[in-house]
Tab-separated table of C-alpha atoms and ligand atoms in Angstrom:
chain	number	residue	atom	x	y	z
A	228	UNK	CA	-0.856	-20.515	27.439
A	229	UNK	CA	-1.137	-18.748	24.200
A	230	UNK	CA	-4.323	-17.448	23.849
A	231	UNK	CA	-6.479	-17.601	20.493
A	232	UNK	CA	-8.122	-14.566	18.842
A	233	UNK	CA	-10.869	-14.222	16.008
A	234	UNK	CA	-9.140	-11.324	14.469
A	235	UNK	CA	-6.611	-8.896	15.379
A	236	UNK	CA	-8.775	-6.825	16.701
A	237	UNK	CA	-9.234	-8.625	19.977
A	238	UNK	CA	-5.736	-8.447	20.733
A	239	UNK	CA	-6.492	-4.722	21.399
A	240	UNK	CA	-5.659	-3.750	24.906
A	241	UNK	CA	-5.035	-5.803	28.154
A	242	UNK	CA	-1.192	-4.049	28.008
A	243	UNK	CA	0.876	-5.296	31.088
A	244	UNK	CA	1.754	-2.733	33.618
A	245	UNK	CA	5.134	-3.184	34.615
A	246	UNK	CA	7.645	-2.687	37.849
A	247	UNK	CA	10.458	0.138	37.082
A	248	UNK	CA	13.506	-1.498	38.987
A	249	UNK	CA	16.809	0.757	38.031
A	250	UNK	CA	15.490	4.071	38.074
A	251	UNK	CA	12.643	4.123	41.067
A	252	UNK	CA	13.640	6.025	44.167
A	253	UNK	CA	13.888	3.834	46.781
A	254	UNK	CA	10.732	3.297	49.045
A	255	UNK	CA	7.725	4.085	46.341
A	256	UNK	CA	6.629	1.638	43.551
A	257	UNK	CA	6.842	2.470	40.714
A	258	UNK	CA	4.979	1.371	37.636
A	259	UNK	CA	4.060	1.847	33.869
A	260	UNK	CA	1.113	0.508	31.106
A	261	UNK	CA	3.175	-0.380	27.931
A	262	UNK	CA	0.238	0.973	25.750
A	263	UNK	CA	2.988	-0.433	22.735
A	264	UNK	CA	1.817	-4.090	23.356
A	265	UNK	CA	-0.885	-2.678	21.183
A	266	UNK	CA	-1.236	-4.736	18.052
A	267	UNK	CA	0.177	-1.408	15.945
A	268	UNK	CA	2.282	-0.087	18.839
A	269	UNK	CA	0.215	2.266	21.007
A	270	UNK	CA	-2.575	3.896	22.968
A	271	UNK	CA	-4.534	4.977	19.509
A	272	UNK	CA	-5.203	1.421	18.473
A	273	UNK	CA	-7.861	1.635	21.649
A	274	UNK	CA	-9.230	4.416	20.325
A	275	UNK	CA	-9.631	3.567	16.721
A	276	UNK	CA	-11.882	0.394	18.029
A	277	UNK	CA	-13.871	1.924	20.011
A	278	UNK	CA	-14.336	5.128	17.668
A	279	UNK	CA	-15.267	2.504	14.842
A	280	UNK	CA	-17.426	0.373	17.149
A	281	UNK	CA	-19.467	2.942	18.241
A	282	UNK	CA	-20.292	4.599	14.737
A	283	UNK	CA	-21.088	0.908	13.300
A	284	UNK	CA	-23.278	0.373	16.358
A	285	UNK	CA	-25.067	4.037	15.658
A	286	UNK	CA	-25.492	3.604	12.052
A	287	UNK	CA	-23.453	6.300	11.447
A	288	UNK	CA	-21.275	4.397	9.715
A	289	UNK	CA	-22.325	1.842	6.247
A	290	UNK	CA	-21.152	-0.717	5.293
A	291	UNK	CA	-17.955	0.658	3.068
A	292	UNK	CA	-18.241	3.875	3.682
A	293	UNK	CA	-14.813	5.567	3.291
A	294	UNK	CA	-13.617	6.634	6.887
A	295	UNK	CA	-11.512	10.057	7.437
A	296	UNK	CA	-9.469	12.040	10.218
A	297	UNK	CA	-6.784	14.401	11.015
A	298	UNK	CA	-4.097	12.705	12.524
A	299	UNK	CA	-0.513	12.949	13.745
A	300	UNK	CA	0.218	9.416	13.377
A	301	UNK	CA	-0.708	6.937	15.897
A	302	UNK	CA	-4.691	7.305	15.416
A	303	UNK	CA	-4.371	7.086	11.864
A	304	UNK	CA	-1.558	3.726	11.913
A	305	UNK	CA	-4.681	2.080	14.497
A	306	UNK	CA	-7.906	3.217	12.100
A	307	UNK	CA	-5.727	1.663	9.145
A	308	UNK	CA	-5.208	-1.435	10.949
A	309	UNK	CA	-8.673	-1.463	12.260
A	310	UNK	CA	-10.435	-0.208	8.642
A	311	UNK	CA	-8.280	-3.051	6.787
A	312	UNK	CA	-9.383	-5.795	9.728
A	313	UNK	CA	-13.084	-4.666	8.655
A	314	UNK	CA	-12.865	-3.878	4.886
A	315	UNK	CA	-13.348	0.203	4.735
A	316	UNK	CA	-11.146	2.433	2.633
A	317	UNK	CA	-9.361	4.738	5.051
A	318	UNK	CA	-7.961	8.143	4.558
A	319	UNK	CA	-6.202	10.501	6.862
A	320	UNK	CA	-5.180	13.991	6.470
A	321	UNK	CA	-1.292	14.579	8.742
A	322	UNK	CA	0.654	18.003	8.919
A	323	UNK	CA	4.043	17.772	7.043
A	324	UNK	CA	6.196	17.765	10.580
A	325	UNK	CA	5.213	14.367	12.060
A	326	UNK	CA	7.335	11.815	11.264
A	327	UNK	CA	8.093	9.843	8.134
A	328	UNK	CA	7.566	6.618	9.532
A	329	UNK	CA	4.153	7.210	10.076
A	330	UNK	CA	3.029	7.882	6.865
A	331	UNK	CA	4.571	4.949	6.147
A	332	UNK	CA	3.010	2.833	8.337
A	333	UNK	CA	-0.389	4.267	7.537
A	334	UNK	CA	-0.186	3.666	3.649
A	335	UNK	CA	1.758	0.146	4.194
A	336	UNK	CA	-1.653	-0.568	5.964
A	337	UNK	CA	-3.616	0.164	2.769
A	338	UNK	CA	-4.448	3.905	3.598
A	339	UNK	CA	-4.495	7.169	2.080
A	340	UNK	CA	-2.475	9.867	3.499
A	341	UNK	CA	-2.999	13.266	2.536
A	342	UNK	CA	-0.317	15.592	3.845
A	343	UNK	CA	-1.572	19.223	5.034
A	344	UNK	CA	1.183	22.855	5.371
A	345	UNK	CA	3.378	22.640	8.241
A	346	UNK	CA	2.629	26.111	8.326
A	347	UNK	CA	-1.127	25.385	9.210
A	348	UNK	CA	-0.452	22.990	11.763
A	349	UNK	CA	-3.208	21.160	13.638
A	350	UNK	CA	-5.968	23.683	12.892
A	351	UNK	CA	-5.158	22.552	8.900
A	352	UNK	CA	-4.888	19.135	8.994
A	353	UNK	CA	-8.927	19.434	10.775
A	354	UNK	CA	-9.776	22.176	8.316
A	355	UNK	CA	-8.525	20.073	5.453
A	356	UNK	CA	-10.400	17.222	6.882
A	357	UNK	CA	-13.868	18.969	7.012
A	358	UNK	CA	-13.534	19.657	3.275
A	359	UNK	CA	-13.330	16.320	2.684
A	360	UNK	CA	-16.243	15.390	4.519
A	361	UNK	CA	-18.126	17.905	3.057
A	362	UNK	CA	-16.976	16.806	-0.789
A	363	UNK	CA	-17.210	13.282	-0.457
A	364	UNK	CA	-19.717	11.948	2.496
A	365	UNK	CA	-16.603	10.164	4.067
A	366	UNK	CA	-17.129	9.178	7.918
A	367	UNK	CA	-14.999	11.533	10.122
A	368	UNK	CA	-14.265	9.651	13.710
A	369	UNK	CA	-13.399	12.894	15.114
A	370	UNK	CA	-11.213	11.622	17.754
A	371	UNK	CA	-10.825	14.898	19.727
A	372	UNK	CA	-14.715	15.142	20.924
A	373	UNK	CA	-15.760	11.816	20.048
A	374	UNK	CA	-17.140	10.314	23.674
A	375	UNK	CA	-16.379	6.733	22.574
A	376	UNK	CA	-12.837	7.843	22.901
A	377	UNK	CA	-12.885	8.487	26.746
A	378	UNK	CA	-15.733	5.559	26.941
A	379	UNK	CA	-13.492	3.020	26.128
A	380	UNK	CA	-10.699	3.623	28.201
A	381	UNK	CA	-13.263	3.646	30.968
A	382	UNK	CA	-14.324	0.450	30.014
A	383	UNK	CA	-11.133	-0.948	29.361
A	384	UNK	CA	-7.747	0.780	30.494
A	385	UNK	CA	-9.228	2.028	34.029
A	386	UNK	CA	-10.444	-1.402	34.452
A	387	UNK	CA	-7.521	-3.054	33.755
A	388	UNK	CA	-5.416	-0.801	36.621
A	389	UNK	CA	-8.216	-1.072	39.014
A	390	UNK	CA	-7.776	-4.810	38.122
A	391	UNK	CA	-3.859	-5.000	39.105
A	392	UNK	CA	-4.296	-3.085	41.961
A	393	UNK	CA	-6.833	-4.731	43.361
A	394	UNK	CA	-6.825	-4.854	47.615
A	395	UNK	CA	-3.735	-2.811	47.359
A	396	UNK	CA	-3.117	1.405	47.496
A	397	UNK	CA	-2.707	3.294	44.302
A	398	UNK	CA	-1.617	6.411	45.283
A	399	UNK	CA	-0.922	8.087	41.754
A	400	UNK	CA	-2.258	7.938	38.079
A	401	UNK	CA	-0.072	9.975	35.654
A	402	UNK	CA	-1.054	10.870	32.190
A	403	UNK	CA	-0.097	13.299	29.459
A	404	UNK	CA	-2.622	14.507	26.878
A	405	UNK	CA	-3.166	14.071	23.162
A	406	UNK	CA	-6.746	14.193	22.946
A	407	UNK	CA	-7.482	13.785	26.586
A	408	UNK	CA	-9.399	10.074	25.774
A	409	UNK	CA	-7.066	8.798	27.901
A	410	UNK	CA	-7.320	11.422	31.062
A	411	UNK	CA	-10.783	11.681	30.845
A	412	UNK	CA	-12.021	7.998	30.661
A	413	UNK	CA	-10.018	6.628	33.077
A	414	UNK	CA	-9.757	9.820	35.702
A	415	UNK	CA	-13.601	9.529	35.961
A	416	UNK	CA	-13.433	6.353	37.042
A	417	UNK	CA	-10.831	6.315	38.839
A	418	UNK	CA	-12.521	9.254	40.782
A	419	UNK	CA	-15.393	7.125	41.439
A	420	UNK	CA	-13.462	4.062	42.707
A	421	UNK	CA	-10.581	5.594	43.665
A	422	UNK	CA	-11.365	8.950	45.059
A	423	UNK	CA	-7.819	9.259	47.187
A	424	UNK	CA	-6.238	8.351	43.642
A	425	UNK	CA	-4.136	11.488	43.133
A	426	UNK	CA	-4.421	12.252	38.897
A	427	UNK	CA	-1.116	13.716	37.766
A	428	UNK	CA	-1.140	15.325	34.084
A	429	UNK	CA	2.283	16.215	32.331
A	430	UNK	CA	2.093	18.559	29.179
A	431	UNK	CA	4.993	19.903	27.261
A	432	UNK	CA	7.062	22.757	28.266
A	433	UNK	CA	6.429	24.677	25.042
A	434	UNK	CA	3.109	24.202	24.943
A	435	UNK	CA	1.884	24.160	28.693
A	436	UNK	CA	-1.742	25.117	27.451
A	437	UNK	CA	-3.489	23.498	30.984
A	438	UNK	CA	-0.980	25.547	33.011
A	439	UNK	CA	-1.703	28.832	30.895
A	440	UNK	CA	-5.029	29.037	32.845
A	441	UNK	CA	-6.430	30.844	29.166
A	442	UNK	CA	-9.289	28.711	28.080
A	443	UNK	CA	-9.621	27.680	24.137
A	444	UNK	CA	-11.924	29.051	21.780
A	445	UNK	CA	-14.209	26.464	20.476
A	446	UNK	CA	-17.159	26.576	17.537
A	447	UNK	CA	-20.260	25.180	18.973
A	448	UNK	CA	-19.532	21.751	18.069
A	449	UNK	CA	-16.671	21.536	20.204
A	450	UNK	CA	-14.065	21.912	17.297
A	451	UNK	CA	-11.430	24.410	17.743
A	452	UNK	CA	-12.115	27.852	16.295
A	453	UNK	CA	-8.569	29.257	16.250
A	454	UNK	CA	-5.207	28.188	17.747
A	455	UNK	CA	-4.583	28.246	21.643
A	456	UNK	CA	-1.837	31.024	22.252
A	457	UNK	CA	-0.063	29.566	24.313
A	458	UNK	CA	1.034	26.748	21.925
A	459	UNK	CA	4.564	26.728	20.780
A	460	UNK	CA	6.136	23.420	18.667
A	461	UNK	CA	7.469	20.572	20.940
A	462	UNK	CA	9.057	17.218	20.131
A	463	UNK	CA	6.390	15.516	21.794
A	464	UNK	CA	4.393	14.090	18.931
A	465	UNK	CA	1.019	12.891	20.128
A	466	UNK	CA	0.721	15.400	22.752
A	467	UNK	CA	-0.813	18.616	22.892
A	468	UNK	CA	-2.023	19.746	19.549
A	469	UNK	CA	-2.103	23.594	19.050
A	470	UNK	CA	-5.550	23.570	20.849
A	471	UNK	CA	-6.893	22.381	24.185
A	472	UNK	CA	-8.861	19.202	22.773
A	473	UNK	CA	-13.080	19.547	24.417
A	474	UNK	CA	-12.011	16.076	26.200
A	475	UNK	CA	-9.081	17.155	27.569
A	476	UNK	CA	-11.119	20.645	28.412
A	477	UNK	CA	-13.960	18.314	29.719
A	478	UNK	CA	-11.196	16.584	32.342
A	479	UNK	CA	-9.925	19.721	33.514
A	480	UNK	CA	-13.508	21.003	33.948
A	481	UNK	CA	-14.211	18.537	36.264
A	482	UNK	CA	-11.323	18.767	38.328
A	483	UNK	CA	-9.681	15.533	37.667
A	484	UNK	CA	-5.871	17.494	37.356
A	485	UNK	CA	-4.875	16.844	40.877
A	486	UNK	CA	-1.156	18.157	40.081
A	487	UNK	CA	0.289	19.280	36.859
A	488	UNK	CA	3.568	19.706	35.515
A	489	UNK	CA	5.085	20.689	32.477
A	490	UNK	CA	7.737	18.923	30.869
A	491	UNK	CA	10.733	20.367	28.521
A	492	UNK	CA	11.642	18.362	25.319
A	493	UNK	CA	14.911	17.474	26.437
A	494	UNK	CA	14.165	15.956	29.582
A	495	UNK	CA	11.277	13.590	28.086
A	496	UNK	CA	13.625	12.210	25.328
A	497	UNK	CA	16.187	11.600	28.351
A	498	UNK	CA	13.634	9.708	30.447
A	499	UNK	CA	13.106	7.923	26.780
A	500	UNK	CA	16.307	6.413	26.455
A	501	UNK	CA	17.078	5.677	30.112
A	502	UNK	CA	13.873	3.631	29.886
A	503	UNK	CA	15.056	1.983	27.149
A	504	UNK	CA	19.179	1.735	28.456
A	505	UNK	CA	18.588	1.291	31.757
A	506	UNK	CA	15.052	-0.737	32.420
A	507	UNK	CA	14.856	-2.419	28.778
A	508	UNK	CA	11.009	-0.452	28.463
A	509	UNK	CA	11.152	0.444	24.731
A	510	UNK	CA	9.141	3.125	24.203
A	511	UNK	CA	8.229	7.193	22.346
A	512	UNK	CA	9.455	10.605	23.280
A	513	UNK	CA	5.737	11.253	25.365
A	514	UNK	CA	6.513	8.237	27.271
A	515	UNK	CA	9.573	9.520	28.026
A	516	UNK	CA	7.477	12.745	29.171
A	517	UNK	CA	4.986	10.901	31.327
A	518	UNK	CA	7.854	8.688	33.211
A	519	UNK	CA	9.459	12.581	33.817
A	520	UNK	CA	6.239	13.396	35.547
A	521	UNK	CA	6.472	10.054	37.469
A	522	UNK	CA	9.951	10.696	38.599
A	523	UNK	CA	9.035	13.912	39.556
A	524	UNK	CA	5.879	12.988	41.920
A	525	UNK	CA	8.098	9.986	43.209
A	526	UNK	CA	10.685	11.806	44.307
A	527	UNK	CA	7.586	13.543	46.662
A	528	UNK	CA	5.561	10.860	47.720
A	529	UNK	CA	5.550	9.073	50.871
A	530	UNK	CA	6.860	5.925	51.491
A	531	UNK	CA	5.698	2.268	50.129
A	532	UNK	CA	3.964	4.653	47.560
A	533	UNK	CA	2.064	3.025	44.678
A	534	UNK	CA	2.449	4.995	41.360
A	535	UNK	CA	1.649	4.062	37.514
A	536	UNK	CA	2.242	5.905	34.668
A	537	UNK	CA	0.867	5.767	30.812
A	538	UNK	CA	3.657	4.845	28.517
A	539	UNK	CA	1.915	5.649	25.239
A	540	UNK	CA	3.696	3.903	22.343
A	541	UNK	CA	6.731	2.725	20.937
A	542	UNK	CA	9.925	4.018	20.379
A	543	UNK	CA	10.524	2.213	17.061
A	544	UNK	CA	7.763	5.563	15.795
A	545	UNK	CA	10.904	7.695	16.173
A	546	UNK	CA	13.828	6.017	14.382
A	547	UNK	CA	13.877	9.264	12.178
A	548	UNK	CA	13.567	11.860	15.020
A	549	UNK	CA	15.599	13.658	17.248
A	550	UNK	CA	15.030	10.856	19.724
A	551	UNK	CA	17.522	8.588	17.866
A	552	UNK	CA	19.853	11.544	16.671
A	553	UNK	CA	22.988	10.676	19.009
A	554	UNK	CA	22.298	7.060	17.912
A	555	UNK	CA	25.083	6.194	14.989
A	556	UNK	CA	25.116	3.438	12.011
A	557	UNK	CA	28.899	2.667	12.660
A	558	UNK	CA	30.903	2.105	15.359
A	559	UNK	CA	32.000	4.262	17.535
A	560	UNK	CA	35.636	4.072	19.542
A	561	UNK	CA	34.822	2.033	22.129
A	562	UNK	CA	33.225	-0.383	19.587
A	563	UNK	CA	36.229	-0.462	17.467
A	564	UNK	CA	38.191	-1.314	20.437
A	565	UNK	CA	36.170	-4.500	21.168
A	566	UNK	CA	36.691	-5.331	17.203
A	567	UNK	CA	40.568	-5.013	17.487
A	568	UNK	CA	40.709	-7.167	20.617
A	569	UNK	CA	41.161	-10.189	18.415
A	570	UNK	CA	42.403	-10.721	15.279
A	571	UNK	CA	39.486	-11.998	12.712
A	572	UNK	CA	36.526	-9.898	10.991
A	573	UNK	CA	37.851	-6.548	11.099
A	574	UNK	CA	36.154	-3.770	8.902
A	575	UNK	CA	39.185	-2.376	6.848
A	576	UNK	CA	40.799	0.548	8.179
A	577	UNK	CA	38.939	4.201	6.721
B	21	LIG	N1	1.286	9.945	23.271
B	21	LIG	C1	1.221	9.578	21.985
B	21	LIG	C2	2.480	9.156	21.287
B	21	LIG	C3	-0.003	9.606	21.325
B	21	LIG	O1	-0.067	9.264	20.031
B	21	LIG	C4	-1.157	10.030	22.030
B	21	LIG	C5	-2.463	10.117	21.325
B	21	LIG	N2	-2.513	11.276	20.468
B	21	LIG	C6	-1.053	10.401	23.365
B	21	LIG	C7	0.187	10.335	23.950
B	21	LIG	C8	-2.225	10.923	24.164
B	21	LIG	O2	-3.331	10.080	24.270
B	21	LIG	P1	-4.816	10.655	24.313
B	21	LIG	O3	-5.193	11.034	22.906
B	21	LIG	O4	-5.652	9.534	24.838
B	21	LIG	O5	-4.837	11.862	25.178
């Protein structure tokens, strides 16, 4: 039955969590949450809601007040969907790497983007942001320390895996990390209702800032005061900005890393396109990263095992990246082969 919704906005969350049948070992079960059945394709349109919610409910934010944040993609693609569902201008400040798509995306939804140095990285983009703030009055959602980031997953995502596991073992929760919304508002209650839950974190090789054991700087609103030095560039957009994020800081804090492993480049864009080959699951280069980390703790646990890991968005964000780089426009020799096996509607010969 299909259901019926006021706006789009209720059609946020509730993402199915789905059996992985080809590439499981055999004896554990293995799962994922397609956070892409999002109305604009990932984990951030959660976030934007509840970030939005929460400053209308607080007064924080009037009634078309312009609303601003630093953003490498999805965030910003789920404020603009949520700020042109409620009628306030949107702008968001994005570092020159992140993909082209996105900025597309952002401004197709009626926002600004305002692109910051690659050379200044995430620290920019937030130092660009405050500027703005500062210049214009605009409503920053600060999505890295804003609690109605982690809130809402704890209202909603944790709720909905408690839901589907309901009577039954869960024996593993794996997660990577953008802002750490995700870790910390579900691990918390997870820890509560599921204290032999094991929490499994995956962060990228290059920029394994939770297994560096050096804590991050912060100014004293929680904000980032200089760059984390273990941060390198990775290919894993959405993860692991150049600074341990205070929610992700707050998570590990409390202890809710169980195991942690860090993930090279290649290997999540692998697990990417086997997903997508081999099980049909459609989804972005962290995805890829977090079903690594699955594989990896599957391949360990014991038998009739339940695990579920956070797929975060869709791949259809990386049509530009390195992700879809061995993927050609024409066809290639086995292709041409099937073409030539009969006569008709042949491309002529180059
Ligand atoms: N993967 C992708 C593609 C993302 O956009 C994000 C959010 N930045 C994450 C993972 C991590 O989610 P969270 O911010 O809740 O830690």
């Amino acid at each position: 039955m299909a259901k019926r919704f006021e706006s789009i906005l209720g059609t946020v969350g509730n993402t199915p969590i789905v059996r992985i049948n080809r590439l499981a070992p055999k004896g554990v079960n293995l799962y994922v949450k397609m956070e892409a059945f999002n109305p604009l394709g990932s984990v951030k349109d959660r976030l934007a809601l509840a970030v939005i919610e929460a400053a209308e409910k607080s007064g924080e934010l009037k009634p078309g007040q312009t609303v601003i944040e630093a953003t490498s993609g999805n965030t910003g693609i789920g404020l603009a969907m949520v700020c042109a569902a409620k009628g306030y201008p949107c702008v968001l400040t994005m570092a020159e790497p992140f993909s082209v798509e996105r900025r597309k995306l952002m401004r197709f939804l009626g926002a600004k983007v305002v692109i910051t140095p690659a050379a200044e990285r995430a620290v920019g983009m937030l130092k660009k942001t405050q500027e703005l703030v500062d210049k214009h009055g605009w409503y920053w959602t600060r999505q890295f320390e804003n609690e109605a980031n982690p809130d809402y997953h704890s209202r909603t995502t944790a709720p909905e895996i408690l839901e589907a596991f309901k009577g039954e073992r869960l024996d593993y929760w794996v997660t990577g990390y953008g802002t750490g919304g995700t870790l910390k508002g579900v691990a918390r209650v997870l820890r509560k209702e599921r204290p032999e839950t094991k929490i499994v974190v995956c962060e990228p090789a290059d920029a394994a800032l939770l297994a560096s054991g050096i804590g991050q700087e912060r100014n004293p609103d929680g904000t980032p005061s200089k760059p984390h030095p273990s941060w390198k560039p990775h290919p894993m957009q959405g993860w692991t900005p150049d600074f341990i994020p205070k929610l992700t800081g707050d998570a590990a804090d409390m202890k809710y890393v169980d195991k942690l492993y860090s993930i090279p480049g290649p290997e999540a864009m692998r697990c990417s396109r086997e997903l997508a080959a081999k099980e049909g699951i459609f989804v972005g280069i962290t995805s890829g990263g977090t079903f690594a980390g699955a594989l990896k703790i599957a391949a360990e646990a014991e038998k009739g095992a339940n695990i579920v890991a956070m797929l975060p968005d869709t791949a259809e964000r990386y049509l530009s990246t390195p992700l879809f780089a061995d993927i050609p426009a024409d066809m290639n020799e086995a292709e041409l082969e099937i073409s030539r096996s009969t006569p008709g509607c042949q491309l002529a010969a180059t």
